[in-house]
Amino acid sequence: MASLTERILQVMNNPNNIRNIGIIAHIHHGKTTLTDSLLAGAGMLAEELAGEAMFTWWHETERQREMTVYGAAVSMVHNYENQDYLINLIDTPGHVEFSGQVTRATRAIDGAIVVVDFVDGIMPQTETVLRTALKEYVKPVLFINKTDRAITELKLSPQQIMERIGKIVIEVNRLIDKYSPPEFKGKWNVNVNDGSVAFGSAKFHWALSVPFMKKYNVSFKDVIEIYNQFLEDKEKLKEEMRKKAPVAKVVLDMVIRHLPSPVEAQKYRIPHIWKGDINSDVGKAMLNLDSNGPIVINVTNVIIDKVSKQEIATARIFSGTLSKGDDVYLIQAGRQIKIQQVAIWKGIQRINVDSAKAGNIIALVGIKGLYPGETIVGKVQDPKSVETFEEMRHWLDPVVTKS
Ligand code: GDP
């Protein structure tokens, strides 16, 4: 069996099997917990953080919960119908005060998992983040979190649970109807039966969707029985539920099935997120995700690594292939640089690669003066003439420091 790194290196060359996504949610609805449980469930933490290291890491993570736990992105490999997929999960800040940053981070993603708390339901920030995502042509799927509380606290019957889920779905679809781009009105609604809705508990590592329940013959009654049996032993409960209905499988299957690849998404997103001429060479290359075309990269986030003190930029390659040693031009900074290092993510770690094609999310390390919002171009005749992704005014946004 190929190692995780080998699998990632292979799948990053097949953009049809890449999904660039974000998790969007009202605060405390479980975005961080879901990220943790997906990473753990997809086996992205085990290989690099075994035994003691894993324990220390979780401990540290637990302490830092209020801060940014991960960098700007993490990645997962997931096998769906006998094919590997690379899922890049990019952090999108939820606060409206950072609206410039939210829009910028949203530009890097094509799809989003909207997380809604089973008990709280839709909250004001759910509407704000969903509206921003839809405005940027980001397609949603829904995860209803904290469904365990329906069992342990509210003591609802399976039918009552399904009714409540149905109500949340209706409300989310009302927002999707309200804010969807015109050409996707009525097409981007989420649906319990087709599996674009999942429900479960990020904290207890389980999730269900209707297709999963049918295929594996699992019902809410089974879940309630497991809860009743292991209520006193939370670790055992987690283990049993993880076996019965693994959160990573259900949620990542949903992502792969219902959220678009960069190949599909750039065709309709580029004309809206980039204001240049779509019929120019650069425009066509981005529309078609042409990895042989001009290099066009948008930097969506820059953090300073606490340990190395280096700048780490997260960026999306919209066209072309970026290789180590390439000479590229930073349009807003107005200067040429040589790319010393190209990295991608393996779980929470960065790994260096020789090159990365259009559709990938990359990390660029140690480039001084690289600001969020920058457009990087290469292999074009007149780099200064290429339209940027953002205007200069975003330059004054603060650089977020990783703590
Ligand atoms: P974020 O602000 O959206 O990142 O939310 P967090 O992931 O930090 O979660 C907020 C709180 O909800 C924390 O206390 C979590 O332990 C708790 N939480 C998250 N997921 C679940 C869940 O599935 N069930 C229950 N009961 N609590 C959860």
GROMACS .gro file of C-alpha atoms and ligand atoms in nm:
model
  431
    1MET     CA    1   0.000   0.000   0.000
    2ALA     CA    2   0.133   0.342  -0.096
    3SER     CA    3   0.226   0.579   0.187
    4LEU     CA    4   0.015   0.882   0.261
    5THR     CA    5   0.276   1.111   0.101
    6GLU     CA    6   0.285   0.899  -0.215
    7ARG     CA    7  -0.093   0.906  -0.236
    8ILE     CA    8  -0.101   1.286  -0.198
    9LEU     CA    9   0.171   1.337  -0.461
   10GLN     CA   10  -0.028   1.126  -0.702
   11VAL     CA   11  -0.369   1.281  -0.646
   12MET     CA   12  -0.241   1.641  -0.657
   13ASN     CA   13  -0.176   1.585  -1.028
   14ASN     CA   14  -0.537   1.497  -1.095
   15PRO     CA   15  -0.744   1.812  -1.035
   16ASN     CA   16  -1.071   1.625  -1.094
   17ASN     CA   17  -0.999   1.455  -0.761
   18ILE     CA   18  -0.919   1.772  -0.567
   19ARG     CA   19  -1.172   1.953  -0.349
   20ASN     CA   20  -1.086   2.294  -0.206
   21ILE     CA   21  -1.328   2.361   0.073
   22GLY     CA   22  -1.396   2.555   0.392
   23ILE     CA   23  -1.608   2.501   0.701
   24ILE     CA   24  -1.840   2.790   0.774
   25ALA     CA   25  -2.042   2.828   1.090
   26HIS     CA   26  -2.181   3.050   1.361
   27ILE     CA   27  -1.931   3.068   1.647
   28HIS     CA   28  -1.934   2.763   1.882
   29HIS     CA   29  -2.137   2.550   1.642
   30GLY     CA   30  -1.836   2.320   1.610
   31LYS     CA   31  -1.608   2.427   1.324
   32THR     CA   32  -1.289   2.348   1.519
   33THR     CA   33  -1.418   2.021   1.659
   34LEU     CA   34  -1.528   1.909   1.313
   35THR     CA   35  -1.186   1.994   1.168
   36ASP     CA   36  -1.020   1.788   1.444
   37SER     CA   37  -1.249   1.491   1.400
   38LEU     CA   38  -1.219   1.490   1.019
   39LEU     CA   39  -0.839   1.503   1.038
   40ALA     CA   40  -0.829   1.226   1.297
   41GLY     CA   41  -1.092   1.016   1.119
   42ALA     CA   42  -0.919   1.046   0.783
   43GLY     CA   43  -0.601   0.915   0.949
   44MET     CA   44  -0.413   1.240   0.890
   45LEU     CA   45  -0.294   1.277   1.248
   46ALA     CA   46  -0.205   0.920   1.334
   47GLU     CA   47   0.092   0.879   1.102
   48GLU     CA   48   0.276   1.189   1.207
   49LEU     CA   49   0.168   1.215   1.568
   50ALA     CA   50   0.173   0.871   1.719
   51GLY     CA   51   0.155   0.780   2.088
   52GLU     CA   52   0.300   1.035   2.326
   53ALA     CA   53   0.335   1.305   2.063
   54MET     CA   54  -0.031   1.267   1.977
   55PHE     CA   55  -0.129   1.304   2.340
   56THR     CA   56   0.086   1.614   2.386
   57TRP     CA   57  -0.050   1.761   2.068
   58TRP     CA   58  -0.411   1.711   2.170
   59HIS     CA   59  -0.329   1.858   2.508
   60GLU     CA   60  -0.171   2.164   2.354
   61THR     CA   61  -0.456   2.193   2.110
   62GLU     CA   62  -0.707   2.179   2.388
   63ARG     CA   63  -0.530   2.465   2.567
   64GLN     CA   64  -0.517   2.678   2.259
   65ARG     CA   65  -0.875   2.615   2.161
   66GLU     CA   66  -0.964   2.982   2.162
   67MET     CA   67  -0.688   3.063   1.917
   68THR     CA   68  -0.617   2.941   1.572
   69VAL     CA   69  -0.526   2.579   1.622
   70TYR     CA   70  -0.399   2.507   1.275
   71GLY     CA   71  -0.232   2.722   1.014
   72ALA     CA   72  -0.433   2.857   0.727
   73ALA     CA   73  -0.495   2.517   0.570
   74VAL     CA   74  -0.490   2.142   0.636
   75SER     CA   75  -0.539   1.854   0.395
   76MET     CA   76  -0.690   1.506   0.392
   77VAL     CA   77  -0.677   1.212   0.158
   78HIS     CA   78  -0.997   1.016   0.133
   79ASN     CA   79  -1.080   0.711  -0.073
   80TYR     CA   80  -1.424   0.726  -0.233
   81GLU     CA   81  -1.547   0.453  -0.468
   82ASN     CA   82  -1.192   0.318  -0.508
   83GLN     CA   83  -1.034   0.649  -0.596
   84ASP     CA   84  -0.821   0.879  -0.384
   85TYR     CA   85  -0.923   1.241  -0.339
   86LEU     CA   86  -0.726   1.531  -0.193
   87ILE     CA   87  -0.936   1.757   0.024
   88ASN     CA   88  -0.779   2.091   0.111
   89LEU     CA   89  -0.958   2.250   0.403
   90ILE     CA   90  -0.887   2.622   0.414
   91ASP     CA   91  -0.959   2.834   0.717
   92THR     CA   92  -1.217   3.102   0.651
   93PRO     CA   93  -1.253   3.348   0.939
   94GLY     CA   94  -1.612   3.384   1.053
   95HIS     CA   95  -1.609   3.735   1.192
   96VAL     CA   96  -1.756   4.017   0.990
   97GLU     CA   97  -1.490   4.253   1.125
   98PHE     CA   98  -1.250   4.066   0.901
   99SER     CA   99  -1.475   4.087   0.598
  100GLY     CA  100  -1.182   4.155   0.361
  101GLN     CA  101  -1.009   3.843   0.491
  102VAL     CA  102  -1.328   3.639   0.474
  103THR     CA  103  -1.384   3.725   0.110
  104ARG     CA  104  -1.021   3.656   0.029
  105ALA     CA  105  -1.015   3.316   0.200
  106THR     CA  106  -1.348   3.231   0.039
  107ARG     CA  107  -1.193   3.297  -0.301
  108ALA     CA  108  -0.961   2.998  -0.251
  109ILE     CA  109  -1.248   2.753  -0.199
  110ASP     CA  110  -1.511   2.611  -0.432
  111GLY     CA  111  -1.731   2.446  -0.171
  112ALA     CA  112  -1.823   2.480   0.194
  113ILE     CA  113  -1.953   2.263   0.474
  114VAL     CA  114  -2.208   2.476   0.654
  115VAL     CA  115  -2.216   2.366   1.018
  116VAL     CA  116  -2.535   2.427   1.215
  117ASP     CA  117  -2.591   2.332   1.580
  118PHE     CA  118  -2.886   2.090   1.613
  119VAL     CA  119  -3.015   2.271   1.923
  120ASP     CA  120  -2.945   2.637   1.832
  121GLY     CA  121  -3.038   2.608   1.466
  122ILE     CA  122  -2.965   2.897   1.230
  123MET     CA  123  -2.798   3.194   1.400
  124PRO     CA  124  -2.713   3.540   1.261
  125GLN     CA  125  -2.357   3.447   1.174
  126THR     CA  126  -2.479   3.139   0.984
  127GLU     CA  127  -2.656   3.377   0.749
  128THR     CA  128  -2.355   3.612   0.715
  129VAL     CA  129  -2.103   3.340   0.631
  130LEU     CA  130  -2.341   3.160   0.397
  131ARG     CA  131  -2.417   3.485   0.216
  132THR     CA  132  -2.044   3.558   0.169
  133ALA     CA  133  -1.980   3.206   0.040
  134LEU     CA  134  -2.267   3.217  -0.209
  135LYS     CA  135  -2.162   3.563  -0.327
  136GLU     CA  136  -1.823   3.413  -0.414
  137TYR     CA  137  -1.989   3.123  -0.601
  138VAL     CA  138  -1.902   2.870  -0.330
  139LYS     CA  139  -2.139   2.573  -0.326
  140PRO     CA  140  -2.272   2.458   0.015
  141VAL     CA  141  -2.344   2.124   0.181
  142LEU     CA  142  -2.488   2.102   0.532
  143PHE     CA  143  -2.363   1.931   0.848
  144ILE     CA  144  -2.596   1.944   1.146
  145ASN     CA  145  -2.371   1.911   1.449
  146LYS     CA  146  -2.431   1.827   1.818
  147THR     CA  147  -2.707   1.583   1.729
  148ASP     CA  148  -2.590   1.384   2.034
  149ARG     CA  149  -2.769   1.647   2.243
  150ALA     CA  150  -3.098   1.541   2.084
  151ILE     CA  151  -3.040   1.201   2.243
  152THR     CA  152  -2.872   1.279   2.575
  153GLU     CA  153  -3.033   1.610   2.668
  154LEU     CA  154  -3.354   1.655   2.473
  155LYS     CA  155  -3.433   1.279   2.471
  156LEU     CA  156  -3.604   1.301   2.133
  157SER     CA  157  -3.741   1.002   1.945
  158PRO     CA  158  -3.591   0.910   1.604
  159GLN     CA  159  -3.895   1.068   1.439
  160GLN     CA  160  -3.861   1.391   1.636
  161ILE     CA  161  -3.491   1.406   1.547
  162MET     CA  162  -3.571   1.371   1.177
  163GLU     CA  163  -3.841   1.637   1.203
  164ARG     CA  164  -3.600   1.883   1.362
  165ILE     CA  165  -3.339   1.806   1.093
  166GLY     CA  166  -3.608   1.866   0.829
  167LYS     CA  167  -3.683   2.208   0.980
  168ILE     CA  168  -3.317   2.312   0.981
  169VAL     CA  169  -3.284   2.199   0.619
  170ILE     CA  170  -3.583   2.414   0.519
  171GLU     CA  171  -3.433   2.718   0.691
  172VAL     CA  172  -3.090   2.666   0.536
  173ASN     CA  173  -3.250   2.626   0.194
  174ARG     CA  174  -3.441   2.948   0.246
  175LEU     CA  175  -3.106   3.126   0.290
  176ILE     CA  176  -2.955   2.942  -0.008
  177ASP     CA  177  -3.252   3.051  -0.219
  178LYS     CA  178  -3.209   3.407  -0.100
  179TYR     CA  179  -2.836   3.441  -0.168
  180SER     CA  180  -2.754   3.191  -0.447
  181PRO     CA  181  -2.608   3.333  -0.766
  182PRO     CA  182  -2.888   3.367  -1.027
  183GLU     CA  183  -2.772   3.075  -1.242
  184PHE     CA  184  -2.770   2.841  -0.941
  185LYS     CA  185  -3.102   2.940  -0.787
  186GLY     CA  186  -3.293   2.623  -0.710
  187LYS     CA  187  -2.988   2.411  -0.802
  188TRP     CA  188  -2.770   2.453  -0.499
  189ASN     CA  189  -3.030   2.360  -0.238
  190VAL     CA  190  -2.929   2.088   0.005
  191ASN     CA  191  -3.132   1.771   0.026
  192VAL     CA  192  -3.153   1.505   0.297
  193ASN     CA  193  -3.226   1.225   0.050
  194ASP     CA  194  -2.939   1.285  -0.193
  195GLY     CA  195  -2.681   1.304   0.087
  196SER     CA  196  -2.593   1.674   0.063
  197VAL     CA  197  -2.703   1.692   0.427
  198ALA     CA  198  -2.529   1.497   0.705
  199PHE     CA  199  -2.603   1.504   1.076
  200GLY     CA  200  -2.413   1.379   1.374
  201SER     CA  201  -2.166   1.476   1.639
  202ALA     CA  202  -1.819   1.609   1.564
  203LYS     CA  203  -1.729   1.570   1.931
  204PHE     CA  204  -1.825   1.202   1.941
  205HIS     CA  205  -1.687   1.133   1.592
  206TRP     CA  206  -2.004   1.012   1.421
  207ALA     CA  207  -2.225   1.124   1.137
  208LEU     CA  208  -2.514   0.991   0.933
  209SER     CA  209  -2.667   1.076   0.600
  210VAL     CA  210  -2.969   0.915   0.440
  211PRO     CA  211  -2.764   0.738   0.166
  212PHE     CA  212  -2.525   0.606   0.435
  213MET     CA  213  -2.814   0.487   0.656
  214LYS     CA  214  -2.968   0.301   0.362
  215LYS     CA  215  -2.643   0.150   0.236
  216TYR     CA  216  -2.519   0.030   0.576
  217ASN     CA  217  -2.858  -0.030   0.731
  218VAL     CA  218  -2.806   0.207   1.026
  219SER     CA  219  -3.097   0.387   1.193
  220PHE     CA  220  -3.134   0.649   1.464
  221LYS     CA  221  -3.274   0.373   1.680
  222ASP     CA  222  -2.935   0.195   1.658
  223VAL     CA  223  -2.757   0.518   1.755
  224ILE     CA  224  -2.987   0.573   2.053
  225GLU     CA  225  -2.928   0.215   2.166
  226ILE     CA  226  -2.550   0.260   2.156
  227TYR     CA  227  -2.584   0.583   2.354
  228ASN     CA  228  -2.799   0.413   2.616
  229GLN     CA  229  -2.557   0.125   2.642
  230PHE     CA  230  -2.235   0.328   2.678
  231LEU     CA  231  -2.353   0.653   2.830
  232GLU     CA  232  -2.131   0.611   3.135
  233ASP     CA  233  -1.816   0.546   2.935
  234LYS     CA  234  -1.761   0.834   2.691
  235GLU     CA  235  -1.446   0.684   2.537
  236LYS     CA  236  -1.617   0.354   2.466
  237LEU     CA  237  -1.918   0.543   2.331
  238LYS     CA  238  -1.693   0.735   2.090
  239GLU     CA  239  -1.524   0.415   1.980
  240GLU     CA  240  -1.854   0.235   1.916
  241MET     CA  241  -2.003   0.530   1.730
  242ARG     CA  242  -1.689   0.576   1.524
  243LYS     CA  243  -1.724   0.215   1.415
  244LYS     CA  244  -2.094   0.240   1.344
  245ALA     CA  245  -2.102   0.573   1.157
  246PRO     CA  246  -1.756   0.729   1.105
  247VAL     CA  247  -1.775   1.108   1.074
  248ALA     CA  248  -1.486   1.134   0.824
  249LYS     CA  249  -1.639   0.879   0.588
  250VAL     CA  250  -1.988   1.029   0.589
  251VAL     CA  251  -1.881   1.394   0.569
  252LEU     CA  252  -1.592   1.348   0.322
  253ASP     CA  253  -1.807   1.126   0.096
  254MET     CA  254  -2.059   1.413   0.096
  255VAL     CA  255  -1.787   1.665   0.009
  256ILE     CA  256  -1.655   1.456  -0.280
  257ARG     CA  257  -1.997   1.374  -0.417
  258HIS     CA  258  -2.161   1.714  -0.388
  259LEU     CA  259  -1.889   1.980  -0.397
  260PRO     CA  260  -1.715   2.068  -0.724
  261SER     CA  261  -1.357   2.000  -0.830
  262PRO     CA  262  -1.149   2.303  -0.939
  263VAL     CA  263  -1.195   2.185  -1.299
  264GLU     CA  264  -1.569   2.219  -1.269
  265ALA     CA  265  -1.577   2.526  -1.043
  266GLN     CA  266  -1.333   2.757  -1.221
  267LYS     CA  267  -1.551   2.752  -1.534
  268TYR     CA  268  -1.825   2.948  -1.358
  269ARG     CA  269  -1.628   3.112  -1.076
  270ILE     CA  270  -1.349   3.288  -1.268
  271PRO     CA  271  -1.578   3.537  -1.449
  272HIS     CA  272  -1.709   3.646  -1.107
  273ILE     CA  273  -1.402   3.645  -0.884
  274TRP     CA  274  -1.160   3.792  -1.140
  275LYS     CA  275  -1.241   4.106  -1.332
  276GLY     CA  276  -1.002   4.066  -1.626
  277ASP     CA  277  -1.083   3.974  -1.987
  278ILE     CA  278  -1.209   3.617  -1.997
  279ASN     CA  279  -1.106   3.587  -2.364
  280SER     CA  280  -0.744   3.679  -2.297
  281ASP     CA  281  -0.483   3.401  -2.273
  282VAL     CA  282  -0.477   3.435  -1.895
  283GLY     CA  283  -0.858   3.435  -1.874
  284LYS     CA  284  -0.893   3.126  -2.089
  285ALA     CA  285  -0.618   2.943  -1.902
  286MET     CA  286  -0.795   3.004  -1.570
  287LEU     CA  287  -1.137   2.908  -1.705
  288ASN     CA  288  -0.996   2.580  -1.831
  289LEU     CA  289  -0.762   2.517  -1.538
  290ASP     CA  290  -0.482   2.490  -1.790
  291SER     CA  291  -0.171   2.358  -1.618
  292ASN     CA  292   0.036   2.431  -1.931
  293GLY     CA  293  -0.083   2.791  -1.948
  294PRO     CA  294   0.043   3.110  -1.781
  295ILE     CA  295   0.098   3.092  -1.404
  296VAL     CA  296  -0.171   3.280  -1.210
  297ILE     CA  297  -0.175   3.245  -0.833
  298ASN     CA  298  -0.376   3.429  -0.570
  299VAL     CA  299  -0.236   3.463  -0.217
  300THR     CA  300  -0.523   3.428   0.028
  301ASN     CA  301  -0.348   3.439   0.363
  302VAL     CA  302  -0.006   3.514   0.515
  303ILE     CA  303   0.096   3.412   0.865
  304ILE     CA  304   0.424   3.437   1.051
  305ASP     CA  305   0.536   3.102   1.185
  306LYS     CA  306   0.606   3.134   1.556
  307VAL     CA  307   0.902   2.899   1.552
  308SER     CA  308   1.083   2.980   1.228
  309LYS     CA  309   0.964   3.347   1.218
  310GLN     CA  310   0.916   3.299   0.846
  311GLU     CA  311   0.622   3.421   0.641
  312ILE     CA  312   0.401   3.138   0.523
  313ALA     CA  313   0.164   3.230   0.246
  314THR     CA  314  -0.133   3.017   0.149
  315ALA     CA  315  -0.220   3.049  -0.216
  316ARG     CA  316  -0.432   2.894  -0.485
  317ILE     CA  317  -0.296   2.817  -0.829
  318PHE     CA  318  -0.565   2.916  -1.078
  319SER     CA  319  -0.364   2.831  -1.389
  320GLY     CA  320  -0.023   2.704  -1.494
  321THR     CA  321   0.224   2.495  -1.298
  322LEU     CA  322   0.451   2.646  -1.034
  323SER     CA  323   0.791   2.483  -0.998
  324LYS     CA  324   1.083   2.539  -0.767
  325GLY     CA  325   1.321   2.781  -0.937
  326ASP     CA  326   1.052   2.959  -1.141
  327ASP     CA  327   1.084   3.334  -1.190
  328VAL     CA  328   0.750   3.496  -1.121
  329TYR     CA  329   0.618   3.850  -1.083
  330LEU     CA  330   0.427   3.989  -0.785
  331ILE     CA  331   0.189   4.233  -0.949
  332GLN     CA  332   0.095   4.444  -0.649
  333ALA     CA  333   0.445   4.457  -0.501
  334GLY     CA  334   0.574   4.529  -0.851
  335ARG     CA  335   0.875   4.298  -0.842
  336GLN     CA  336   1.018   3.977  -0.977
  337ILE     CA  337   1.113   3.690  -0.745
  338LYS     CA  338   1.252   3.340  -0.777
  339ILE     CA  339   1.046   3.066  -0.613
  340GLN     CA  340   1.277   2.884  -0.372
  341GLN     CA  341   1.028   2.639  -0.229
  342VAL     CA  342   0.681   2.506  -0.310
  343ALA     CA  343   0.491   2.315  -0.044
  344ILE     CA  344   0.154   2.149  -0.008
  345TRP     CA  345  -0.022   2.010   0.299
  346LYS     CA  346  -0.023   1.660   0.437
  347GLY     CA  347  -0.264   1.681   0.726
  348ILE     CA  348  -0.137   1.965   0.942
  349GLN     CA  349   0.219   1.944   0.808
  350ARG     CA  350   0.370   2.109   0.505
  351ILE     CA  351   0.565   1.895   0.261
  352ASN     CA  352   0.791   2.030  -0.011
  353VAL     CA  353   0.721   1.939  -0.370
  354ASP     CA  354   0.907   2.008  -0.695
  355SER     CA  355   0.602   2.160  -0.857
  356ALA     CA  356   0.226   2.202  -0.824
  357LYS     CA  357  -0.038   2.233  -1.094
  358ALA     CA  358  -0.344   2.453  -1.131
  359GLY     CA  359  -0.618   2.360  -0.884
  360ASN     CA  360  -0.383   2.302  -0.591
  361ILE     CA  361  -0.354   2.499  -0.269
  362ILE     CA  362   0.010   2.566  -0.192
  363ALA     CA  363   0.226   2.720   0.079
  364LEU     CA  364   0.501   2.963  -0.016
  365VAL     CA  365   0.755   2.997   0.260
  366GLY     CA  366   0.986   3.287   0.341
  367ILE     CA  367   0.895   3.535   0.067
  368LYS     CA  368   0.944   3.881   0.217
  369GLY     CA  369   0.681   4.142   0.144
  370LEU     CA  370   0.423   3.896   0.019
  371TYR     CA  371   0.085   4.026   0.124
  372PRO     CA  372  -0.257   3.861   0.137
  373GLY     CA  373  -0.445   3.944  -0.180
  374GLU     CA  374  -0.131   3.946  -0.399
  375THR     CA  375  -0.158   3.808  -0.751
  376ILE     CA  376   0.149   3.616  -0.868
  377VAL     CA  377   0.202   3.563  -1.240
  378GLY     CA  378   0.458   3.386  -1.453
  379LYS     CA  379   0.518   3.266  -1.808
  380VAL     CA  380   0.336   3.569  -1.951
  381GLN     CA  381   0.473   3.830  -2.190
  382ASP     CA  382   0.369   4.137  -1.998
  383PRO     CA  383   0.306   4.045  -1.634
  384LYS     CA  384   0.219   4.405  -1.540
  385SER     CA  385  -0.080   4.399  -1.773
  386VAL     CA  386  -0.246   4.102  -1.600
  387GLU     CA  387  -0.556   4.194  -1.401
  388THR     CA  388  -0.512   4.139  -1.025
  389PHE     CA  389  -0.755   3.951  -0.800
  390GLU     CA  390  -0.775   4.248  -0.566
  391GLU     CA  391  -0.726   4.618  -0.566
  392MET     CA  392  -0.444   4.784  -0.376
  393ARG     CA  393  -0.660   4.898  -0.086
  394HIS     CA  394  -0.652   4.554   0.078
  395TRP     CA  395  -0.282   4.603   0.130
  396LEU     CA  396  -0.336   4.769   0.461
  397ASP     CA  397  -0.510   4.467   0.612
  398PRO     CA  398  -0.316   4.330   0.908
  399VAL     CA  399  -0.104   4.021   0.870
  400VAL     CA  400  -0.253   3.752   1.095
  401THR     CA  401   0.005   3.610   1.329
  402LYS     CA  402  -0.010   3.242   1.413
  403SER     CA  403  -0.004   3.208   1.789
  404GDP     P1  404  -1.625   2.673   1.682
  404GDP     O1  405  -1.631   2.804   1.754
  404GDP     O2  406  -1.732   2.666   1.576
  404GDP     O3  407  -1.490   2.636   1.631
  404GDP     O4  408  -1.673   2.563   1.787
  404GDP     P2  409  -1.590   2.452   1.867
  404GDP     O5  410  -1.550   2.342   1.779
  404GDP     O6  411  -1.483   2.518   1.944
  404GDP     O7  412  -1.705   2.397   1.963
  404GDP     C1  413  -1.773   2.481   2.054
  404GDP     C2  414  -1.816   2.398   2.173
  404GDP     O8  415  -1.910   2.300   2.132
  404GDP     C3  416  -1.702   2.323   2.240
  404GDP     O9  417  -1.723   2.324   2.379
  404GDP     C4  418  -1.715   2.181   2.185
  404GDP    O10  419  -1.665   2.082   2.273
  404GDP     C5  420  -1.867   2.170   2.170
  404GDP     N1  421  -1.903   2.074   2.064
  404GDP     C6  422  -1.853   2.066   1.939
  404GDP     N2  423  -1.908   1.964   1.872
  404GDP     C7  424  -1.997   1.906   1.958
  404GDP     C8  425  -2.086   1.793   1.946
  404GDP    O11  426  -2.094   1.726   1.845
  404GDP     N3  427  -2.163   1.766   2.055
  404GDP     C9  428  -2.157   1.838   2.170
  404GDP     N4  429  -2.237   1.802   2.269
  404GDP     N5  430  -2.073   1.943   2.183
  404GDP    C10  431  -1.994   1.976   2.080
   0.00000   0.00000   0.00000
